[in-house]
Amino acid sequence: MRRKLAAGNWKMNGTKAALSELEALRDAHPDPAVDILICPPATLLSPAQSLVGNSPIALGGQDCHAKTDGAHTGDISAPMLVDAGATAVILGHSERREDHEEESHDIRIKARTAQAAGLMTVICLGESLDQREAQDTLDIIGAQLSLSVPDSSTGLNLVVAYEPIWAIGTGLTPTPDQIGEVHDFIRSRLERRFGPGVGRSVRLLYGGSVKAANAEEIFAISNVDGALVGGASLTEAQFSPIIKALEAAV
Ligand code: PEP
């Protein structure tokens, strides 16, 4: 049985004032039936840890360097994330792939380092609108999956998030059939590569304009084990109904 996961990606949003939302989320979900992960900006990890360290809410980073330390100005390493209270890290988000020209092989090396540091890696995959319209979606997802996911992955340290680029922050979402097709494909590829034990235990998240209004429909799709949520994870008022919809799907 895969435990469902509601993950929030705050991106480059939030100063200390935003911690009141985390506090409200903690108080609203003292005993959740699903896992909850919030990935705030790295500057907020330590104070966030003070707030939710003794609660079921886990914290994650939004990226890490491929190396554990050294002369890499401005970067953050996996052991630093652990030190600040993170138990997970998002890797290969399409905004990182686009803004920082990250390629799948870079993500695989980061993921290996992060997993070795004890972090659960949430590896993001997704096609552009042009690629979907050219009917290249499964080829793109298959290539990103095989190149981004390291051999060190297990059901505990790997989560895969399918995030069509054209659905992120746009209000557009794929149809349930489109989401189901990609998730079933990712599941079969993971089973083929890692065997049925590991392949079936990796959680698959959908991400891209998930909100209260569409969460129930998305969580009913096969092989959707939760969501990676951007905009709607920034406030307790918007994220809590998504968590509740996921709990109802358990
Ligand atoms: C994301 O960036 O991971 C994301 C899914 O964003 P949004 O929910 O805002 O579309």
mmCIF file of C-alpha atoms and ligand atoms in Angstrom:
data_model
loop_
_atom_site.group_PDB
_atom_site.id
_atom_site.type_symbol
_atom_site.label_atom_id
_atom_site.label_comp_id
_atom_site.label_asym_id
_atom_site.label_seq_id
_atom_site.Cartn_x
_atom_site.Cartn_y
_atom_site.Cartn_z
ATOM 1 C CA MET A 1 0.000 0.000 0.000
ATOM 2 C CA ARG A 2 1.412 3.365 -0.969
ATOM 3 C CA ARG A 3 0.694 6.119 1.559
ATOM 4 C CA LYS A 4 -0.676 9.116 -0.281
ATOM 5 C CA LEU A 5 1.279 12.357 -0.305
ATOM 6 C CA ALA A 6 0.194 15.994 -0.510
ATOM 7 C CA ALA A 7 3.264 18.081 -1.302
ATOM 8 C CA GLY A 8 3.415 21.860 -1.486
ATOM 9 C CA ASN A 9 6.049 23.768 -3.432
ATOM 10 C CA TRP A 10 6.209 27.367 -2.255
ATOM 11 C CA LYS A 11 8.803 28.245 -4.929
ATOM 12 C CA MET A 12 10.372 31.712 -4.418
ATOM 13 C CA ASN A 13 7.466 32.852 -2.268
ATOM 14 C CA GLY A 14 7.408 33.610 1.400
ATOM 15 C CA THR A 15 9.248 35.515 4.084
ATOM 16 C CA LYS A 16 8.942 34.837 7.820
ATOM 17 C CA ALA A 17 5.401 36.227 7.729
ATOM 18 C CA ALA A 18 4.365 33.207 5.643
ATOM 19 C CA LEU A 19 5.137 30.870 8.535
ATOM 20 C CA SER A 20 1.717 31.701 9.978
ATOM 21 C CA GLU A 21 0.259 29.669 7.106
ATOM 22 C CA LEU A 22 2.420 26.707 8.049
ATOM 23 C CA GLU A 23 1.354 27.054 11.652
ATOM 24 C CA ALA A 24 -2.311 27.087 10.579
ATOM 25 C CA LEU A 25 -1.730 24.009 8.411
ATOM 26 C CA ARG A 26 -0.108 22.205 11.322
ATOM 27 C CA ASP A 27 -3.015 23.027 13.598
ATOM 28 C CA ALA A 28 -5.589 21.972 10.970
ATOM 29 C CA HIS A 29 -4.020 18.521 10.449
ATOM 30 C CA PRO A 30 -2.827 17.085 13.764
ATOM 31 C CA ASP A 31 -3.358 13.477 12.625
ATOM 32 C CA PRO A 32 -3.546 13.337 8.828
ATOM 33 C CA ALA A 33 -4.405 10.140 6.962
ATOM 34 C CA VAL A 34 -1.873 11.116 4.278
ATOM 35 C CA ASP A 35 1.685 12.389 4.281
ATOM 36 C CA ILE A 36 2.066 16.169 4.069
ATOM 37 C CA LEU A 37 5.242 17.800 2.762
ATOM 38 C CA ILE A 38 5.906 21.522 2.489
ATOM 39 C CA CYS A 39 8.894 22.785 0.502
ATOM 40 C CA PRO A 40 9.381 26.436 1.504
ATOM 41 C CA PRO A 41 12.251 28.642 0.346
ATOM 42 C CA ALA A 42 15.491 27.389 1.930
ATOM 43 C CA THR A 43 15.661 30.535 4.069
ATOM 44 C CA LEU A 44 12.549 29.381 5.928
ATOM 45 C CA LEU A 45 13.531 25.770 6.563
ATOM 46 C CA SER A 46 15.031 26.299 10.005
ATOM 47 C CA PRO A 47 12.202 28.424 11.435
ATOM 48 C CA ALA A 48 9.700 26.092 9.754
ATOM 49 C CA GLN A 49 11.389 23.162 11.461
ATOM 50 C CA SER A 50 10.893 24.895 14.815
ATOM 51 C CA LEU A 51 7.178 25.174 14.042
ATOM 52 C CA VAL A 52 6.410 21.724 12.639
ATOM 53 C CA GLY A 53 9.309 19.603 13.894
ATOM 54 C CA ASN A 54 7.062 17.706 16.303
ATOM 55 C CA SER A 55 4.115 17.438 13.920
ATOM 56 C CA PRO A 56 3.297 15.104 11.006
ATOM 57 C CA ILE A 57 4.224 17.840 8.490
ATOM 58 C CA ALA A 58 7.526 17.135 6.757
ATOM 59 C CA LEU A 59 9.741 19.771 5.171
ATOM 60 C CA GLY A 60 11.684 19.694 1.932
ATOM 61 C CA GLY A 61 14.059 21.754 -0.160
ATOM 62 C CA GLN A 62 13.332 22.832 -3.735
ATOM 63 C CA ASP A 63 16.732 21.910 -5.169
ATOM 64 C CA CYS A 64 20.211 20.924 -4.057
ATOM 65 C CA HIS A 65 23.700 20.805 -5.499
ATOM 66 C CA ALA A 66 25.195 17.604 -6.902
ATOM 67 C CA LYS A 67 28.146 17.915 -4.519
ATOM 68 C CA THR A 68 27.982 17.743 -0.745
ATOM 69 C CA ASP A 69 30.191 20.803 -0.124
ATOM 70 C CA GLY A 70 32.809 23.042 -1.711
ATOM 71 C CA ALA A 71 33.287 26.209 -3.737
ATOM 72 C CA HIS A 72 29.803 26.667 -5.191
ATOM 73 C CA THR A 73 28.681 30.164 -4.289
ATOM 74 C CA GLY A 74 24.964 30.521 -3.726
ATOM 75 C CA ASP A 75 24.217 26.819 -3.834
ATOM 76 C CA ILE A 76 22.783 24.582 -1.133
ATOM 77 C CA SER A 77 23.877 21.006 -0.526
ATOM 78 C CA ALA A 78 21.787 18.004 0.456
ATOM 79 C CA PRO A 79 23.465 17.692 3.894
ATOM 80 C CA MET A 80 22.694 21.400 4.492
ATOM 81 C CA LEU A 81 19.021 20.745 3.763
ATOM 82 C CA VAL A 82 19.067 17.848 6.212
ATOM 83 C CA ASP A 83 20.783 20.054 8.790
ATOM 84 C CA ALA A 84 18.062 22.694 8.371
ATOM 85 C CA GLY A 85 15.290 20.164 8.975
ATOM 86 C CA ALA A 86 14.414 18.856 5.506
ATOM 87 C CA THR A 87 13.635 15.202 4.902
ATOM 88 C CA ALA A 88 12.939 15.614 1.188
ATOM 89 C CA VAL A 89 13.954 17.648 -1.842
ATOM 90 C CA ILE A 90 12.252 18.491 -5.122
ATOM 91 C CA LEU A 91 14.577 17.927 -8.074
ATOM 92 C CA GLY A 92 14.183 18.619 -11.783
ATOM 93 C CA HIS A 93 11.227 20.974 -11.502
ATOM 94 C CA SER A 94 10.527 22.361 -14.974
ATOM 95 C CA GLU A 95 11.348 25.861 -13.705
ATOM 96 C CA ARG A 96 14.835 24.588 -12.746
ATOM 97 C CA ARG A 97 15.162 22.761 -16.054
ATOM 98 C CA GLU A 98 14.216 25.984 -17.906
ATOM 99 C CA ASP A 99 15.716 28.760 -15.755
ATOM 100 C CA HIS A 100 18.957 26.921 -14.949
ATOM 101 C CA GLU A 101 19.259 24.699 -18.009
ATOM 102 C CA GLU A 102 19.240 21.587 -15.852
ATOM 103 C CA GLU A 103 19.293 18.398 -17.880
ATOM 104 C CA SER A 104 18.067 15.000 -16.783
ATOM 105 C CA HIS A 105 21.601 13.695 -16.210
ATOM 106 C CA ASP A 106 22.303 16.649 -13.842
ATOM 107 C CA ILE A 107 19.168 15.758 -11.930
ATOM 108 C CA ARG A 108 20.202 12.115 -11.647
ATOM 109 C CA ILE A 109 23.517 13.111 -10.048
ATOM 110 C CA LYS A 110 21.793 15.519 -7.649
ATOM 111 C CA ALA A 111 19.281 12.803 -6.763
ATOM 112 C CA ARG A 112 22.054 10.312 -6.032
ATOM 113 C CA THR A 113 23.700 12.805 -3.673
ATOM 114 C CA ALA A 114 20.395 13.697 -2.032
ATOM 115 C CA GLN A 115 19.414 10.064 -1.513
ATOM 116 C CA ALA A 116 22.837 9.332 -0.033
ATOM 117 C CA ALA A 117 22.235 12.191 2.435
ATOM 118 C CA GLY A 118 18.989 10.498 3.484
ATOM 119 C CA LEU A 119 16.567 12.754 1.605
ATOM 120 C CA MET A 120 13.472 11.569 -0.203
ATOM 121 C CA THR A 121 13.762 12.891 -3.749
ATOM 122 C CA VAL A 122 10.679 14.200 -5.559
ATOM 123 C CA ILE A 123 11.787 14.049 -9.180
ATOM 124 C CA CYS A 124 9.691 16.078 -11.623
ATOM 125 C CA LEU A 125 8.965 15.159 -15.240
ATOM 126 C CA GLY A 126 6.804 16.912 -17.784
ATOM 127 C CA GLU A 127 6.250 17.710 -21.416
ATOM 128 C CA SER A 128 5.756 21.113 -23.069
ATOM 129 C CA LEU A 129 2.583 21.947 -24.967
ATOM 130 C CA ASP A 130 4.441 21.601 -28.291
ATOM 131 C CA GLN A 131 5.643 18.156 -27.295
ATOM 132 C CA ARG A 132 2.119 17.080 -26.297
ATOM 133 C CA GLU A 133 0.647 18.407 -29.535
ATOM 134 C CA ALA A 134 3.322 16.537 -31.481
ATOM 135 C CA GLN A 135 2.229 13.381 -29.585
ATOM 136 C CA ASP A 136 5.685 13.036 -28.090
ATOM 137 C CA THR A 137 4.525 13.009 -24.461
ATOM 138 C CA LEU A 138 5.337 9.393 -23.598
ATOM 139 C CA ASP A 139 8.707 9.531 -25.396
ATOM 140 C CA ILE A 140 9.651 12.675 -23.456
ATOM 141 C CA ILE A 141 8.448 11.299 -20.117
ATOM 142 C CA GLY A 142 10.171 7.958 -20.729
ATOM 143 C CA ALA A 143 13.485 9.637 -21.523
ATOM 144 C CA GLN A 144 13.276 12.049 -18.557
ATOM 145 C CA LEU A 145 12.381 9.184 -16.246
ATOM 146 C CA SER A 146 15.188 6.872 -17.254
ATOM 147 C CA LEU A 147 17.820 9.643 -17.289
ATOM 148 C CA SER A 148 16.743 11.546 -14.137
ATOM 149 C CA VAL A 149 16.131 8.674 -11.728
ATOM 150 C CA PRO A 150 19.272 7.134 -10.196
ATOM 151 C CA ASP A 151 19.800 3.414 -9.627
ATOM 152 C CA SER A 152 19.933 4.109 -5.884
ATOM 153 C CA SER A 153 16.184 4.744 -5.857
ATOM 154 C CA THR A 154 13.749 2.820 -3.666
ATOM 155 C CA GLY A 155 10.102 3.131 -2.751
ATOM 156 C CA LEU A 156 11.181 5.142 0.290
ATOM 157 C CA ASN A 157 13.580 7.621 -1.275
ATOM 158 C CA LEU A 158 11.903 8.231 -4.644
ATOM 159 C CA VAL A 159 8.680 10.014 -5.516
ATOM 160 C CA VAL A 160 7.979 10.869 -9.161
ATOM 161 C CA ALA A 161 5.883 13.943 -9.980
ATOM 162 C CA TYR A 162 4.282 14.205 -13.426
ATOM 163 C CA GLU A 163 3.944 17.925 -14.106
ATOM 164 C CA PRO A 164 3.008 18.909 -17.659
ATOM 165 C CA ILE A 165 4.749 22.251 -18.170
ATOM 166 C CA TRP A 166 1.706 23.737 -19.858
ATOM 167 C CA ALA A 167 -0.414 23.014 -16.777
ATOM 168 C CA ILE A 168 1.867 24.656 -14.202
ATOM 169 C CA GLY A 169 0.441 27.915 -12.914
ATOM 170 C CA THR A 170 -1.842 28.262 -15.942
ATOM 171 C CA GLY A 171 -5.160 26.984 -14.638
ATOM 172 C CA LEU A 172 -5.096 24.347 -17.403
ATOM 173 C CA THR A 173 -5.174 20.671 -16.470
ATOM 174 C CA PRO A 174 -4.925 17.564 -18.637
ATOM 175 C CA THR A 175 -7.996 15.343 -18.865
ATOM 176 C CA PRO A 176 -8.192 12.425 -16.426
ATOM 177 C CA ASP A 177 -7.430 10.085 -19.339
ATOM 178 C CA GLN A 178 -4.283 12.056 -20.197
ATOM 179 C CA ILE A 179 -3.083 11.994 -16.581
ATOM 180 C CA GLY A 180 -3.936 8.300 -16.219
ATOM 181 C CA GLU A 181 -2.094 7.378 -19.412
ATOM 182 C CA VAL A 182 1.136 9.048 -18.237
ATOM 183 C CA HIS A 183 0.923 7.714 -14.678
ATOM 184 C CA ASP A 184 0.272 4.150 -15.870
ATOM 185 C CA PHE A 185 3.218 4.512 -18.244
ATOM 186 C CA ILE A 186 5.542 5.753 -15.468
ATOM 187 C CA ARG A 187 4.421 2.895 -13.222
ATOM 188 C CA SER A 188 5.134 0.269 -15.894
ATOM 189 C CA ARG A 189 8.552 1.782 -16.648
ATOM 190 C CA LEU A 190 9.475 1.786 -12.946
ATOM 191 C CA GLU A 191 8.358 -1.835 -12.570
ATOM 192 C CA ARG A 192 10.370 -2.827 -15.616
ATOM 193 C CA ARG A 193 13.513 -1.099 -14.366
ATOM 194 C CA PHE A 194 13.372 -1.768 -10.621
ATOM 195 C CA GLY A 195 11.182 -4.866 -10.474
ATOM 196 C CA PRO A 196 7.614 -5.057 -9.228
ATOM 197 C CA GLY A 197 8.494 -4.617 -5.529
ATOM 198 C CA VAL A 198 10.198 -1.241 -5.842
ATOM 199 C CA GLY A 199 8.297 -0.258 -8.993
ATOM 200 C CA ARG A 200 4.942 -0.569 -7.268
ATOM 201 C CA SER A 201 6.035 1.156 -4.062
ATOM 202 C CA VAL A 202 7.205 4.462 -5.609
ATOM 203 C CA ARG A 203 4.576 7.162 -5.198
ATOM 204 C CA LEU A 204 3.470 9.059 -8.299
ATOM 205 C CA LEU A 205 2.199 12.619 -7.863
ATOM 206 C CA TYR A 206 0.343 14.745 -10.357
ATOM 207 C CA GLY A 207 1.226 18.462 -10.453
ATOM 208 C CA GLY A 208 -0.138 21.357 -12.482
ATOM 209 C CA SER A 209 -2.950 23.702 -11.378
ATOM 210 C CA VAL A 210 -4.273 21.347 -8.691
ATOM 211 C CA LYS A 211 -6.858 23.144 -6.573
ATOM 212 C CA ALA A 212 -9.801 22.316 -4.331
ATOM 213 C CA ALA A 213 -12.160 22.300 -7.301
ATOM 214 C CA ASN A 214 -10.344 19.593 -9.306
ATOM 215 C CA ALA A 215 -8.588 17.602 -6.561
ATOM 216 C CA GLU A 216 -11.269 14.940 -6.085
ATOM 217 C CA GLU A 217 -11.377 14.137 -9.811
ATOM 218 C CA ILE A 218 -7.576 13.960 -10.054
ATOM 219 C CA PHE A 219 -7.200 11.772 -6.945
ATOM 220 C CA ALA A 220 -9.641 9.220 -8.401
ATOM 221 C CA ILE A 221 -7.276 8.485 -11.323
ATOM 222 C CA SER A 222 -5.346 5.213 -11.210
ATOM 223 C CA ASN A 223 -1.734 5.482 -10.117
ATOM 224 C CA VAL A 224 -2.187 9.017 -8.794
ATOM 225 C CA ASP A 225 -0.854 8.799 -5.236
ATOM 226 C CA GLY A 226 -1.147 12.487 -4.439
ATOM 227 C CA ALA A 227 -0.224 15.904 -5.763
ATOM 228 C CA LEU A 228 2.609 18.368 -5.998
ATOM 229 C CA VAL A 229 0.911 21.730 -5.581
ATOM 230 C CA GLY A 230 2.370 25.157 -6.301
ATOM 231 C CA GLY A 231 0.119 28.208 -5.974
ATOM 232 C CA ALA A 232 -2.619 26.523 -3.947
ATOM 233 C CA SER A 233 -0.133 25.346 -1.306
ATOM 234 C CA LEU A 234 0.726 28.878 -0.201
ATOM 235 C CA THR A 235 -2.201 29.294 2.138
ATOM 236 C CA GLU A 236 -3.825 26.923 4.610
ATOM 237 C CA ALA A 237 -7.240 27.929 3.255
ATOM 238 C CA GLN A 238 -6.389 26.633 -0.225
ATOM 239 C CA PHE A 239 -4.178 23.672 0.673
ATOM 240 C CA SER A 240 -6.318 22.117 3.410
ATOM 241 C CA PRO A 241 -9.222 21.216 1.083
ATOM 242 C CA ILE A 242 -6.733 19.476 -1.245
ATOM 243 C CA ILE A 243 -5.358 17.481 1.696
ATOM 244 C CA LYS A 244 -8.903 16.572 2.723
ATOM 245 C CA ALA A 245 -9.751 15.448 -0.823
ATOM 246 C CA LEU A 246 -6.676 13.215 -0.752
ATOM 247 C CA GLU A 247 -7.655 11.790 2.626
ATOM 248 C CA ALA A 248 -11.087 11.009 1.207
ATOM 249 C CA ALA A 249 -9.438 9.045 -1.608
ATOM 250 C CA VAL A 250 -7.541 6.768 0.816
HETATM 251 C C1 PEP B 1 4.431 23.336 -9.472
HETATM 252 O O1 PEP B 1 5.086 24.299 -9.776
HETATM 253 O O2 PEP B 1 4.986 22.313 -9.030
HETATM 254 C C2 PEP B 1 2.985 23.420 -9.645
HETATM 255 C C3 PEP B 1 2.325 22.319 -9.777
HETATM 256 O O3 PEP B 1 2.439 24.688 -9.673
HETATM 257 P P1 PEP B 1 0.879 25.058 -9.709
HETATM 258 O O4 PEP B 1 0.155 24.138 -8.760
HETATM 259 O O5 PEP B 1 0.812 26.474 -9.284
HETATM 260 O O6 PEP B 1 0.417 24.836 -11.118
#
